[in-house]
DNA sequence: TTTGCTCATGGGCAATTACTCGCCTATGGG
DNA sequence: CCCATAGGCGAGTAATTGCCCATGAGCAAA
């Protein structure tokens, strides 16, 4: 309880209050008196600790139903790894649960002693997952982004997750100084020829593990919402059979990349090898059902973190 | 929502309820209706999940380590209160951190509305703590010194902290007009018989809370440095197993007061009851390791403010 | 079959926690 | 130097949670 006028002192207090509340199991009243503050202030500190994500909760129990689903999905689609978290029927969030699970999985990889290359894609789900990461130091690992960090308007794209990740994880990180979509195949060639981009692309090809979000198409899908594609381009894509995308790479209902002008303009790195590395897709929710099914069917990914409802959908004949 | 009547199903349900509660952040009411059970049952499942340690809470903040250490030390030595501040590896100061923490703790006591008696010992650490105190007015409280304020040469002892404290804190304060060590047990009896000293001693015995420094022995220890003991007296003490002192009261490795001529010459008040009051020791640093361990082992103190390194030492088997 | 035991259940109530409001105090720009 | 703003604080209040108790089902032993 060192008194400090700095802002960080408040976070320290929040951490202390959160610890006393969640770990030591004291009531907020007790915390208040032990810290010499009012009950309300103690409550504020506790909720601050939660809001600042100082408090991490995880569940250490394989829920039988989830395990069975995971196993079934893994076998049906011949995947390396499948994780299924409980569905929350009352929530419309597309990230709750799987974000935590994905964060735990990322953490597991980052804690390995041997140096790895970890690649990340983009998307809201992945962003939510990365926001759950605790501070880790792993100078041996390299973290590389598969997708560009420049939005269509030239600004830094919010949903490029590598920067959020760099905040929490002390490791060398390699962003991709490119837009997600460029105007033509030729421009892509030019950009990919740049030394800086080339080396990042080379690193991404060596990825040991890759985490990617799975995006659905449609005018409400991320590609449109974030302004990468116009409405009519999207409609055109869907007419051609596209059902989902990963890092901008658009694929059809079988999970095969579309032979389409759009894919020629994707500036992202290729999705790393599903033969020699682990590519973990993260996603859940009705709107993504088809995209996820296509991604696992076509082996665009070889591992999956999703929820019960989605797993059940995947198992339907 | 697969329901199972088997026993293992209950733990599964607990896990699910715990997940919905802690990870998804739903209320127990919502969980109840989504699982088709009563709120009470949902509550039971959640608390079962906690009781079965299915739910793991983690605090992602440097201070977490301190709190865990503090808890462990508190349990191991059966103390009322332990506070651990981060160690500063780059600093050789014996007070940085714990002085601020101790000041905050003192302030917390002084802010209480009901009148208390606060006793203080002596020492550089305590002095540093008191120097951190802000100005407070608390006419209801009484502050009493356990140790004399007269140095061996007859001057006012610098490290008698009650005067520094009086500068910052407006309260009635009671110094002890005595040396720390007198020449004989008889002289102590005489001095303690004086009316002024007697009343101070009586107040000190009523202390609600006491703050004391913990001194190490050795020719570099405070008793020698401040001239209370000669080198050969110190050597003699250490041969007899003494490892530390509080207010001049010398104790051995078990924290038991030594049956030694020196202790018969200590003019300080007795350390107030560890049964009925809080006696907070303040100290850190390698040189004090043994003294602090002895003090907590022998319950010369029942509360401790220290740093991480020292706490780790205390926890070693 | 009865008895005694365990354990889950739901109701009700007290304790605890979360949220909202208005006030106050720093902070920073004009 | 003054005003505007942000953010913390305390009080009050609503919501949520924890706990006790009476009940009844399931089950084993008498």
CSV table of C-alpha atoms in Angstrom, one decimal, chain A residues 19 24 38 57 67 72 82 110 114 132 161 172 177 180 194 196 228 232 243-244 303:
chain,number,residue,atom,x,y,z
A,19,UNK,CA,-6.2,-10.4,-5.6
A,24,UNK,CA,-7.9,-14.6,-1.1
A,38,UNK,CA,-14.3,3.0,1.5
A,57,UNK,CA,-10.2,-16.7,-15.0
A,67,UNK,CA,-14.8,-33.0,-25.2
A,72,UNK,CA,-15.9,-36.0,-33.2
A,82,UNK,CA,-10.0,-29.1,-31.8
A,110,UNK,CA,4.5,-19.1,-26.2
A,114,UNK,CA,12.3,-23.9,-28.0
A,132,UNK,CA,-6.8,-11.8,-23.0
A,161,UNK,CA,-3.7,-7.9,-34.0
A,172,UNK,CA,10.3,-9.9,-31.7
A,177,UNK,CA,3.5,-3.0,-43.9
A,180,UNK,CA,-4.9,-6.2,-46.9
A,194,UNK,CA,10.2,-5.0,-51.3
A,196,UNK,CA,11.1,-5.5,-45.8
A,228,UNK,CA,-12.0,-3.7,-47.9
A,232,UNK,CA,-21.2,-5.1,-55.3
A,243,UNK,CA,-18.6,-18.5,-48.3
A,244,UNK,CA,-15.7,-17.4,-46.2
A,303,UNK,CA,-7.0,-27.0,-36.0
